[in-house]
PDB file of C-alpha atoms and ligand atoms in Angstrom:
ATOM      1  CA  MET A  21       4.124   7.702 -14.256  1.00 95.00           C
ATOM      2  CA  ARG A  22       5.638   7.179 -10.732  1.00 98.00           C
ATOM      3  CA  VAL A  23       4.477   4.702  -8.117  1.00 98.00           C
ATOM      4  CA  LEU A  24       4.788   5.063  -4.138  1.00 98.00           C
ATOM      5  CA  VAL A  25       4.422   1.301  -2.455  1.00 98.00           C
ATOM      6  CA  LEU A  26       3.611   1.294   0.869  1.00 98.00           C
ATOM      7  CA  GLY A  27       5.000  -2.560   1.905  1.00 98.00           C
ATOM      8  CA  GLY A  28       5.648  -4.518   5.057  1.00 96.00           C
ATOM      9  CA  THR A  29       4.160  -7.355   3.630  1.00 95.00           C
ATOM     10  CA  ALA A  30       5.179  -9.998   1.034  1.00 94.00           C
ATOM     11  CA  GLU A  31       2.689  -8.846  -1.505  1.00 96.00           C
ATOM     12  CA  ALA A  32       4.545  -5.653  -1.404  1.00 98.00           C
ATOM     13  CA  ARG A  33       7.883  -7.277  -2.417  1.00 98.00           C
ATOM     14  CA  ALA A  34       6.297  -9.394  -4.822  1.00 97.00           C
ATOM     15  CA  LEU A  35       4.416  -6.349  -6.295  1.00 98.00           C
ATOM     16  CA  ALA A  36       8.299  -4.190  -6.313  1.00 98.00           C
ATOM     17  CA  ALA A  37       9.874  -7.275  -8.199  1.00 98.00           C
ATOM     18  CA  ALA A  38       6.776  -7.315 -10.686  1.00 98.00           C
ATOM     19  CA  LEU A  39       7.121  -3.442 -11.290  1.00 98.00           C
ATOM     20  CA  ASP A  40      11.161  -3.674 -11.669  1.00 98.00           C
ATOM     21  CA  ALA A  41      10.472  -6.401 -14.299  1.00 97.00           C
ATOM     22  CA  ALA A  42       8.015  -4.088 -15.867  1.00 95.00           C
ATOM     23  CA  GLY A  43      10.067  -1.269 -16.003  1.00 95.00           C
ATOM     24  CA  VAL A  44       8.058   1.202 -13.964  1.00 96.00           C
ATOM     25  CA  ALA A  45       9.450   3.748 -11.952  1.00 97.00           C
ATOM     26  CA  PHE A  46       8.507   3.122  -8.476  1.00 98.00           C
ATOM     27  CA  GLU A  47       9.702   3.424  -4.449  1.00 98.00           C
ATOM     28  CA  SER A  48       8.650   0.993  -1.711  1.00 98.00           C
ATOM     29  CA  SER A  49       8.317   2.473   1.604  1.00 98.00           C
ATOM     30  CA  LEU A  50       8.810   0.681   5.115  1.00 98.00           C
ATOM     31  CA  ALA A  51       7.374   1.686   8.550  1.00 97.00           C
ATOM     32  CA  GLY A  52      10.986   0.618  10.090  1.00 95.00           C
ATOM     33  CA  ARG A  53       9.735  -1.391  12.847  1.00 91.00           C
ATOM     34  CA  VAL A  54      11.737  -4.326  12.069  1.00 89.00           C
ATOM     35  CA  ALA A  55      15.365  -4.152  12.703  1.00 88.00           C
ATOM     36  CA  ARG A  56      16.612  -6.134   9.603  1.00 90.00           C
ATOM     37  CA  PRO A  57      13.786  -6.210   7.276  1.00 93.00           C
ATOM     38  CA  ARG A  58      12.876  -8.262   3.947  1.00 94.00           C
ATOM     39  CA  LEU A  59      14.005  -5.693   1.360  1.00 97.00           C
ATOM     40  CA  PRO A  60      11.970  -5.638  -1.804  1.00 98.00           C
ATOM     41  CA  ALA A  61      13.652  -5.129  -5.272  1.00 98.00           C
ATOM     42  CA  GLY A  62      14.347  -1.472  -6.071  1.00 98.00           C
ATOM     43  CA  ALA A  63      14.664   1.894  -4.012  1.00 98.00           C
ATOM     44  CA  VAL A  64      13.192   1.778  -0.666  1.00 98.00           C
ATOM     45  CA  ARG A  65      12.721   4.607   1.734  1.00 98.00           C
ATOM     46  CA  ILE A  66      12.088   3.942   5.290  1.00 98.00           C
ATOM     47  CA  GLY A  67      10.107   5.233   8.362  1.00 98.00           C
ATOM     48  CA  GLY A  68       6.563   7.384   8.734  1.00 98.00           C
ATOM     49  CA  PHE A  69       6.050  10.323   7.036  1.00 98.00           C
ATOM     50  CA  GLY A  70       4.057  12.147   9.814  1.00 98.00           C
ATOM     51  CA  GLY A  71       0.437  11.223   9.274  1.00 98.00           C
ATOM     52  CA  ALA A  72      -1.494  11.885   6.487  1.00 98.00           C
ATOM     53  CA  ASP A  73      -0.504  15.166   5.697  1.00 98.00           C
ATOM     54  CA  GLY A  74       3.200  14.058   5.827  1.00 98.00           C
ATOM     55  CA  LEU A  75       2.213  11.736   3.345  1.00 98.00           C
ATOM     56  CA  ALA A  76       0.548  14.476   1.029  1.00 98.00           C
ATOM     57  CA  ALA A  77       3.680  16.127   1.091  1.00 98.00           C
ATOM     58  CA  TYR A  78       5.734  13.574   0.262  1.00 98.00           C
ATOM     59  CA  ILE A  79       3.780  12.834  -2.785  1.00 98.00           C
ATOM     60  CA  GLY A  80       3.875  16.317  -3.988  1.00 98.00           C
ATOM     61  CA  ARG A  81       7.562  16.468  -3.593  1.00 98.00           C
ATOM     62  CA  ASN A  82       8.577  13.575  -5.367  1.00 98.00           C
ATOM     63  CA  GLY A  83       6.256  13.314  -8.167  1.00 98.00           C
ATOM     64  CA  VAL A  84       4.274  10.336  -7.260  1.00 98.00           C
ATOM     65  CA  SER A  85       1.313   9.819  -9.700  1.00 97.00           C
ATOM     66  CA  HIS A  86      -0.107   6.349  -8.333  1.00 98.00           C
ATOM     67  CA  LEU A  87      -0.434   5.551  -4.593  1.00 98.00           C
ATOM     68  CA  VAL A  88      -0.562   1.503  -3.916  1.00 98.00           C
ATOM     69  CA  ASP A  89      -1.291   0.703  -0.188  1.00 98.00           C
ATOM     70  CA  ALA A  90       0.389  -3.075   0.090  1.00 98.00           C
ATOM     71  CA  THR A  91       0.336  -2.818   3.447  1.00 98.00           C
ATOM     72  CA  HIS A  92      -0.448  -5.671   6.091  1.00 96.00           C
ATOM     73  CA  PRO A  93      -4.431  -6.138   6.475  1.00 96.00           C
ATOM     74  CA  PHE A  94      -4.298  -4.870  10.080  1.00 97.00           C
ATOM     75  CA  ALA A  95      -2.026  -1.544   9.438  1.00 97.00           C
ATOM     76  CA  ALA A  96      -5.512   0.321   9.449  1.00 96.00           C
ATOM     77  CA  THR A  97      -4.055   3.556   9.920  1.00 97.00           C
ATOM     78  CA  MET A  98      -1.354   3.315   7.446  1.00 98.00           C
ATOM     79  CA  SER A  99      -4.377   2.430   4.941  1.00 98.00           C
ATOM     80  CA  THR A 100      -6.533   5.625   6.167  1.00 97.00           C
ATOM     81  CA  ASN A 101      -3.485   7.977   5.865  1.00 98.00           C
ATOM     82  CA  ALA A 102      -3.120   6.532   2.232  1.00 98.00           C
ATOM     83  CA  VAL A 103      -6.727   7.318   1.270  1.00 98.00           C
ATOM     84  CA  GLU A 104      -6.585  10.738   2.779  1.00 98.00           C
ATOM     85  CA  ALA A 105      -3.040  11.634   1.263  1.00 98.00           C
ATOM     86  CA  GLY A 106      -4.101  10.248  -1.998  1.00 98.00           C
ATOM     87  CA  ARG A 107      -7.205  12.635  -1.806  1.00 98.00           C
ATOM     88  CA  ALA A 108      -5.535  15.655  -0.179  1.00 98.00           C
ATOM     89  CA  ALA A 109      -2.739  15.195  -3.211  1.00 98.00           C
ATOM     90  CA  GLY A 110      -4.960  14.272  -5.883  1.00 97.00           C
ATOM     91  CA  VAL A 111      -3.462  10.839  -7.070  1.00 97.00           C
ATOM     92  CA  PRO A 112      -5.185   7.492  -6.995  1.00 97.00           C
ATOM     93  CA  VAL A 113      -4.953   5.158  -4.467  1.00 97.00           C
ATOM     94  CA  LEU A 114      -4.916   1.383  -5.298  1.00 97.00           C
ATOM     95  CA  ARG A 115      -5.261  -1.028  -2.058  1.00 97.00           C
ATOM     96  CA  LEU A 116      -3.652  -4.454  -2.390  1.00 97.00           C
ATOM     97  CA  ALA A 117      -4.564  -6.828   0.110  1.00 95.00           C
ATOM     98  CA  ARG A 118      -4.456 -10.437   0.303  1.00 94.00           C
ATOM     99  CA  PRO A 119      -7.485 -12.254   0.617  1.00 95.00           C
ATOM    100  CA  GLY A 120      -8.448 -13.394   4.418  1.00 97.00           C
ATOM    101  CA  TRP A 121      -8.846 -17.036   5.264  1.00 98.00           C
ATOM    102  CA  ALA A 122     -12.541 -16.971   5.719  1.00 96.00           C
ATOM    103  CA  ASN A 123     -13.072 -19.225   2.962  1.00 96.00           C
ATOM    104  CA  ARG A 124     -10.750 -22.133   4.421  1.00 96.00           C
ATOM    105  CA  PRO A 125     -12.971 -25.474   4.928  1.00 94.00           C
ATOM    106  CA  ASP A 126     -11.334 -25.290   8.348  1.00 95.00           C
ATOM    107  CA  ALA A 127     -12.534 -21.362   9.010  1.00 96.00           C
ATOM    108  CA  ALA A 128     -16.442 -22.630   9.815  1.00 94.00           C
ATOM    109  CA  ALA A 129     -15.122 -23.940  13.186  1.00 96.00           C
ATOM    110  CA  TRP A 130     -13.331 -20.978  13.868  1.00 98.00           C
ATOM    111  CA  HIS A 131     -14.397 -18.392  16.797  1.00 98.00           C
ATOM    112  CA  TRP A 132     -14.853 -15.209  15.277  1.00 98.00           C
ATOM    113  CA  VAL A 133     -13.964 -12.111  17.232  1.00 98.00           C
ATOM    114  CA  SER A 134     -14.215  -8.051  16.262  1.00 98.00           C
ATOM    115  CA  THR A 135     -11.923  -6.930  19.567  1.00 98.00           C
ATOM    116  CA  LEU A 136      -8.654  -7.964  21.258  1.00 98.00           C
ATOM    117  CA  ASP A 137     -10.691  -7.999  24.282  1.00 98.00           C
ATOM    118  CA  GLU A 138     -13.466 -10.077  22.924  1.00 98.00           C
ATOM    119  CA  MET A 139     -10.690 -12.616  21.912  1.00 98.00           C
ATOM    120  CA  ARG A 140      -8.975 -12.724  25.338  1.00 98.00           C
ATOM    121  CA  THR A 141     -12.653 -13.601  26.991  1.00 98.00           C
ATOM    122  CA  THR A 142     -13.295 -16.215  24.382  1.00 98.00           C
ATOM    123  CA  ALA A 143      -9.883 -17.604  24.150  1.00 98.00           C
ATOM    124  CA  GLU A 144     -10.575 -18.201  28.532  1.00 98.00           C
ATOM    125  CA  ARG A 145     -13.535 -20.210  27.767  1.00 98.00           C
ATOM    126  CA  LEU A 146     -11.608 -22.447  25.365  1.00 98.00           C
ATOM    127  CA  GLY A 147      -8.349 -23.427  27.040  1.00 98.00           C
ATOM    128  CA  SER A 148      -5.821 -22.556  29.360  1.00 98.00           C
ATOM    129  CA  ARG A 149      -2.687 -22.621  27.357  1.00 98.00           C
ATOM    130  CA  PRO A 150      -2.886 -20.302  24.249  1.00 98.00           C
ATOM    131  CA  PHE A 151      -0.794 -19.556  21.417  1.00 98.00           C
ATOM    132  CA  VAL A 152      -0.662 -15.786  20.937  1.00 98.00           C
ATOM    133  CA  SER A 153       0.080 -15.282  17.417  1.00 98.00           C
ATOM    134  CA  THR A 154      -1.729 -11.938  16.840  1.00 98.00           C
ATOM    135  CA  GLY A 155       1.428  -9.601  17.031  1.00 96.00           C
ATOM    136  CA  ARG A 156       3.958  -7.624  19.398  1.00 96.00           C
ATOM    137  CA  GLN A 157       1.600  -4.655  19.171  1.00 95.00           C
ATOM    138  CA  THR A 158      -1.626  -7.066  20.510  1.00 97.00           C
ATOM    139  CA  LEU A 159       0.373  -8.469  23.708  1.00 97.00           C
ATOM    140  CA  PRO A 160      -0.806  -5.727  26.100  1.00 97.00           C
ATOM    141  CA  ALA A 161      -4.467  -6.888  26.036  1.00 98.00           C
ATOM    142  CA  PHE A 162      -3.332 -10.407  27.153  1.00 98.00           C
ATOM    143  CA  ASP A 163      -1.507  -8.605  30.432  1.00 97.00           C
ATOM    144  CA  SER A 164      -3.807 -10.414  32.553  1.00 98.00           C
ATOM    145  CA  TRP A 165      -2.693 -13.804  31.477  1.00 98.00           C
ATOM    146  CA  SER A 166       1.111 -13.347  33.124  1.00 97.00           C
ATOM    147  CA  GLU A 167       0.230 -16.618  35.502  1.00 97.00           C
ATOM    148  CA  ARG A 168      -0.495 -18.821  32.516  1.00 97.00           C
ATOM    149  CA  ASP A 169       1.577 -20.938  30.379  1.00 98.00           C
ATOM    150  CA  VAL A 170       1.584 -18.540  27.300  1.00 98.00           C
ATOM    151  CA  LEU A 171       3.274 -19.423  24.186  1.00 98.00           C
ATOM    152  CA  VAL A 172       3.801 -16.275  22.248  1.00 98.00           C
ATOM    153  CA  ARG A 173       5.520 -15.746  18.539  1.00 98.00           C
ATOM    154  CA  ILE A 174       6.568 -12.443  17.865  1.00 97.00           C
ATOM    155  CA  VAL A 175       9.060 -11.308  14.812  1.00 94.00           C
ATOM    156  CA  GLU A 176      10.786  -8.456  16.637  1.00 92.00           C
ATOM    157  CA  PRO A 177      12.080  -8.634  20.407  1.00 93.00           C
ATOM    158  CA  LEU A 178      10.167  -7.531  23.108  1.00 95.00           C
ATOM    159  CA  ALA A 179      10.976  -4.118  24.834  1.00 92.00           C
ATOM    160  CA  VAL A 180       9.922  -5.299  28.144  1.00 93.00           C
ATOM    161  CA  THR A 181      10.573  -8.751  30.072  1.00 95.00           C
ATOM    162  CA  PRO A 182       7.555 -11.110  29.467  1.00 97.00           C
ATOM    163  CA  PRO A 183       6.316 -12.878  32.470  1.00 97.00           C
ATOM    164  CA  PRO A 184       8.621 -15.926  33.741  1.00 97.00           C
ATOM    165  CA  ARG A 185       5.639 -18.638  32.599  1.00 97.00           C
ATOM    166  CA  TRP A 186       5.622 -16.994  28.977  1.00 98.00           C
ATOM    167  CA  THR A 187       7.681 -18.680  26.036  1.00 98.00           C
ATOM    168  CA  VAL A 188       8.395 -16.006  23.467  1.00 98.00           C
ATOM    169  CA  ILE A 189       9.611 -17.197  20.238  1.00 97.00           C
ATOM    170  CA  GLU A 190      11.048 -14.706  17.483  1.00 96.00           C
ATOM    171  CA  ASP A 191      10.326 -16.136  14.150  1.00 95.00           C
ATOM    172  CA  ARG A 192       9.116 -14.601  11.145  1.00 90.00           C
ATOM    173  CA  GLY A 193       7.923 -17.628   8.968  1.00 90.00           C
ATOM    174  CA  PRO A 194       7.271 -18.911   6.283  1.00 94.00           C
ATOM    175  CA  TYR A 195       6.477 -21.949   8.772  1.00 97.00           C
ATOM    176  CA  THR A 196       5.799 -25.568   7.752  1.00 98.00           C
ATOM    177  CA  LEU A 197       2.792 -27.676   8.527  1.00 98.00           C
ATOM    178  CA  ASP A 198       5.406 -30.252  10.436  1.00 98.00           C
ATOM    179  CA  GLY A 199       7.068 -27.356  12.124  1.00 98.00           C
ATOM    180  CA  GLU A 200       3.917 -26.011  13.304  1.00 98.00           C
ATOM    181  CA  LEU A 201       2.402 -29.350  14.678  1.00 98.00           C
ATOM    182  CA  GLU A 202       5.480 -29.968  16.584  1.00 98.00           C
ATOM    183  CA  LEU A 203       5.174 -26.611  18.439  1.00 98.00           C
ATOM    184  CA  LEU A 204       1.276 -26.953  19.244  1.00 98.00           C
ATOM    185  CA  SER A 205       2.003 -30.295  20.527  1.00 98.00           C
ATOM    186  CA  ASP A 206       5.298 -29.312  22.271  1.00 98.00           C
ATOM    187  CA  HIS A 207       4.173 -26.698  24.291  1.00 98.00           C
ATOM    188  CA  ARG A 208       0.652 -28.569  24.562  1.00 98.00           C
ATOM    189  CA  VAL A 209      -1.353 -25.347  23.240  1.00 98.00           C
ATOM    190  CA  ASP A 210      -5.117 -25.927  23.859  1.00 98.00           C
ATOM    191  CA  VAL A 211      -6.256 -22.677  22.126  1.00 98.00           C
ATOM    192  CA  LEU A 212      -4.649 -20.864  18.891  1.00 98.00           C
ATOM    193  CA  LEU A 213      -5.020 -17.066  18.560  1.00 98.00           C
ATOM    194  CA  THR A 214      -4.679 -14.868  15.237  1.00 98.00           C
ATOM    195  CA  LYS A 215      -5.692 -12.126  13.234  1.00 98.00           C
ATOM    196  CA  ASP A 216      -7.323 -13.156   9.870  1.00 98.00           C
ATOM    197  CA  SER A 217      -3.825 -11.903   8.037  1.00 97.00           C
ATOM    198  CA  GLY A 218      -4.360 -14.574   4.996  1.00 96.00           C
ATOM    199  CA  GLY A 219      -1.808 -15.752   2.832  1.00 93.00           C
ATOM    200  CA  SER A 220       0.478 -18.241   3.072  1.00 92.00           C
ATOM    201  CA  TYR A 221       3.463 -17.506   5.068  1.00 92.00           C
ATOM    202  CA  THR A 222       1.403 -18.077   8.388  1.00 95.00           C
ATOM    203  CA  CYS A 223      -1.420 -20.657   7.507  1.00 97.00           C
ATOM    204  CA  ALA A 224       0.563 -23.659   8.815  1.00 98.00           C
ATOM    205  CA  LYS A 225      -0.737 -23.058  12.203  1.00 98.00           C
ATOM    206  CA  LEU A 226      -3.976 -23.360  11.321  1.00 98.00           C
ATOM    207  CA  SER A 227      -4.252 -26.756   9.723  1.00 98.00           C
ATOM    208  CA  ALA A 228      -1.981 -27.566  12.487  1.00 98.00           C
ATOM    209  CA  ALA A 229      -4.770 -26.656  14.894  1.00 98.00           C
ATOM    210  CA  ALA A 230      -7.386 -28.082  12.799  1.00 98.00           C
ATOM    211  CA  GLY A 231      -5.345 -31.903  12.871  1.00 97.00           C
ATOM    212  CA  LEU A 232      -4.901 -31.685  16.680  1.00 98.00           C
ATOM    213  CA  GLY A 233      -8.236 -30.297  17.343  1.00 98.00           C
ATOM    214  CA  VAL A 234      -6.914 -27.106  18.881  1.00 98.00           C
ATOM    215  CA  PRO A 235      -9.767 -24.370  18.766  1.00 98.00           C
ATOM    216  CA  VAL A 236      -8.879 -20.917  16.970  1.00 98.00           C
ATOM    217  CA  VAL A 237      -9.980 -17.672  17.800  1.00 98.00           C
ATOM    218  CA  VAL A 238      -9.667 -15.109  15.023  1.00 98.00           C
ATOM    219  CA  LEU A 239      -9.785 -11.268  15.197  1.00 98.00           C
ATOM    220  CA  ARG A 240     -11.721 -10.078  12.139  1.00 98.00           C
ATOM    221  CA  ARG A 241     -10.246  -7.773   9.696  1.00 97.00           C
ATOM    222  CA  PRO A 242     -10.634  -4.153  10.510  1.00 94.00           C
ATOM    223  CA  PRO A 243     -13.216  -2.574   7.918  1.00 90.00           C
ATOM    224  CA  ALA A 244     -11.846  -1.025   5.056  1.00 85.00           C
ATOM    225  CA  PHE A 245     -11.463   3.093   4.762  1.00 85.00           C
ATOM    226  CA  PRO A 246     -13.650   4.195   1.798  1.00 92.00           C
ATOM    227  CA  GLY A 247     -11.635   5.933  -1.133  1.00 92.00           C
ATOM    228  CA  ALA A 248      -8.907   2.775  -2.535  1.00 94.00           C
ATOM    229  CA  VAL A 249      -9.827   0.916  -5.287  1.00 94.00           C
ATOM    230  CA  GLU A 250      -9.295  -2.516  -3.863  1.00 96.00           C
ATOM    231  CA  VAL A 251      -7.005  -5.277  -6.015  1.00 97.00           C
ATOM    232  CA  THR A 252      -6.531  -8.799  -4.162  1.00 95.00           C
ATOM    233  CA  SER A 253      -3.516 -10.023  -6.397  1.00 96.00           C
ATOM    234  CA  VAL A 254       0.027  -8.639  -7.586  1.00 97.00           C
ATOM    235  CA  ASP A 255      -1.131  -9.398 -11.144  1.00 97.00           C
ATOM    236  CA  ALA A 256      -4.033  -7.283 -10.910  1.00 97.00           C
ATOM    237  CA  CYS A 257      -2.396  -4.569  -9.087  1.00 98.00           C
ATOM    238  CA  VAL A 258       0.008  -4.480 -11.780  1.00 97.00           C
ATOM    239  CA  GLU A 259      -2.445  -4.756 -14.610  1.00 97.00           C
ATOM    240  CA  ARG A 260      -4.044  -1.808 -13.137  1.00 96.00           C
ATOM    241  CA  LEU A 261      -1.179   0.571 -13.209  1.00 96.00           C
ATOM    242  CA  LEU A 262      -0.205  -0.815 -16.576  1.00 95.00           C
ATOM    243  CA  ALA A 263      -3.443   0.148 -17.749  1.00 94.00           C
ATOM    244  CA  ALA A 264      -2.915   3.863 -16.002  1.00 90.00           C
ATOM    245  CA  ALA A 265       0.196   4.293 -17.436  1.00 87.00           C
ATOM    246  CA  ALA A 266      -0.925   3.363 -21.222  1.00 88.00           C
ATOM    247  CA  ALA A 267      -3.743   5.568 -20.748  1.00 87.00           C
ATOM    248  CA  ARG A 268      -1.664   8.662 -19.608  1.00 80.00           C
TER     249      ARG A 268
HETATM  250  P1  NAP B 325      -0.129   1.247  11.272  1.00 60.88           P
HETATM  251  O1  NAP B 325      -0.607   1.356  12.638  1.00 60.88           O
HETATM  252  O2  NAP B 325      -1.526   1.017  10.726  1.00 60.88           O
HETATM  253  O3  NAP B 325       0.565   2.730  11.009  1.00 60.88           O
HETATM  254  C1  NAP B 325       0.790   3.302  12.072  1.00 60.88           C
HETATM  255  C2  NAP B 325       1.960   4.323  11.467  1.00 60.88           C
HETATM  256  O4  NAP B 325       3.041   3.844  11.281  1.00 60.88           O
HETATM  257  C3  NAP B 325       1.069   5.124  10.361  1.00 60.88           C
HETATM  258  O5  NAP B 325       0.610   6.099  10.714  1.00 60.88           O
HETATM  259  C4  NAP B 325       2.768   5.587   9.655  1.00 60.88           C
HETATM  260  O6  NAP B 325       3.323   6.630  10.502  1.00 60.88           O
HETATM  261  C5  NAP B 325       3.906   4.055   9.741  1.00 60.88           C
HETATM  262  N1  NAP B 325       3.622   3.194   8.750  1.00 60.88           N
HETATM  263  C6  NAP B 325       3.263   2.395   8.514  1.00 60.88           C
HETATM  264  N2  NAP B 325       3.142   1.783   7.392  1.00 60.88           N
HETATM  265  C7  NAP B 325       4.140   2.153   6.751  1.00 60.88           C
HETATM  266  C8  NAP B 325       4.608   2.396   5.838  1.00 60.88           C
HETATM  267  N3  NAP B 325       4.669   0.799   4.860  1.00 60.88           N
HETATM  268  N4  NAP B 325       5.393   3.425   5.167  1.00 60.88           N
HETATM  269  C9  NAP B 325       5.810   4.213   6.055  1.00 60.88           C
HETATM  270  N5  NAP B 325       5.361   4.315   7.388  1.00 60.88           N
HETATM  271  C10 NAP B 325       4.237   3.468   7.646  1.00 60.88           C
HETATM  272  O7  NAP B 325       0.743   0.245  11.103  1.00 60.88           O
HETATM  273  P2  NAP B 325       1.538  -1.229  11.622  1.00 60.88           P
HETATM  274  O8  NAP B 325       0.144  -2.166  11.912  1.00 60.88           O
HETATM  275  O9  NAP B 325       1.877  -0.911  13.024  1.00 60.88           O
HETATM  276  O10 NAP B 325       2.272  -1.652  10.555  1.00 60.88           O
HETATM  277  C11 NAP B 325       3.479  -1.509  10.346  1.00 60.88           C
HETATM  278  C12 NAP B 325       4.189  -1.989   9.284  1.00 60.88           C
HETATM  279  O11 NAP B 325       4.153  -3.494   9.370  1.00 60.88           O
HETATM  280  C13 NAP B 325       3.374  -1.732   8.027  1.00 60.88           C
HETATM  281  O12 NAP B 325       4.293  -1.548   6.620  1.00 60.88           O
HETATM  282  C14 NAP B 325       2.666  -3.306   7.491  1.00 60.88           C
HETATM  283  O13 NAP B 325       2.431  -3.618   6.663  1.00 60.88           O
HETATM  284  C15 NAP B 325       3.577  -4.049   8.411  1.00 60.88           C
HETATM  285  N6  NAP B 325       3.258  -5.173   9.226  1.00 60.88           N
HETATM  286  C16 NAP B 325       2.132  -5.047   9.827  1.00 60.88           C
HETATM  287  C17 NAP B 325       1.227  -6.211  10.828  1.00 60.88           C
HETATM  288  C18 NAP B 325       0.360  -5.828  11.512  1.00 60.88           C
HETATM  289  O14 NAP B 325      -0.289  -6.851  12.173  1.00 60.88           O
HETATM  290  N7  NAP B 325      -0.408  -5.025  11.620  1.00 60.88           N
HETATM  291  C19 NAP B 325       1.699  -7.694  10.094  1.00 60.88           C
HETATM  292  C20 NAP B 325       2.852  -7.359   9.368  1.00 60.88           C
HETATM  293  C21 NAP B 325       3.449  -6.170   8.874  1.00 60.88           C
HETATM  294  P3  NAP B 325       3.472   8.165   9.837  1.00 60.88           P
HETATM  295  O15 NAP B 325       1.751   8.392  10.300  1.00 60.88           O
HETATM  296  O16 NAP B 325       4.160   8.956  10.387  1.00 60.88           O
HETATM  297  O17 NAP B 325       3.377   8.378   8.284  1.00 60.88           O
END
């Protein structure tokens, strides 16, 4: 058995640690978007494969027997490529995606949207000092807010100079409730924009918003591309892989 883990998430790093401990042969793959990524245990390759065809060829060349797509819930292109490449190369694909935040008690009060355009117009109805925490790649959707006081938090520096009234913070979490309360208060945030990323690293902002009565606009996850077996925890993923190894 040789596993290729498509990563870039805390879950992918936890999976790498678990596979390492279990003595499974594996390699992790990162997109290469972050200059100083948090590296998982074990072997790591960095950079795109060149689409689904490139990934299928990589799988064949490297004797990969199982593909685990542990990329971020919003990395839809990579997840689609994973299923297509698995199909082409004849290897099973496991999708490890952490549950979203919809079951949190405060989720009932959130404003759920399906597109970034809908997110922007919804947020405009709710407040005038937004906190945009949806990631660097989403920022062009908020270009029309150049004359507003906008708080932005991103992992990597921006390639372009932001509008003068924007405050751009570079940080990657995990975040604490106290820290998030302070951040929202200091910047007088009156609407929070987030993806339904799930997980614990970045969820403190949701509790802070609930505590301060700040409305939350949440971008729904892209629909799953059919063809992968889905698991929601690292343990379940390891269990499936070990069962597959035992059955070989
Ligand atoms: P994406 O739009 O789904 O993928 C775009 C392209 O990036 C893919 O076609 C692939 O290039 C390359 N790629 C993505 N993940 C890769 C991986 N793990 N290994 C090798 N190549 C990869 O992806 P994205 O949303 O830009 O996310 C990029 C990375 O950041 C992912 O690894 C994801 O887990 C992580 N991340 C994303 C978010 C988010 O909100 N989207 C948040 C946190 C972390 P080729 O077609 O050339 O193979």
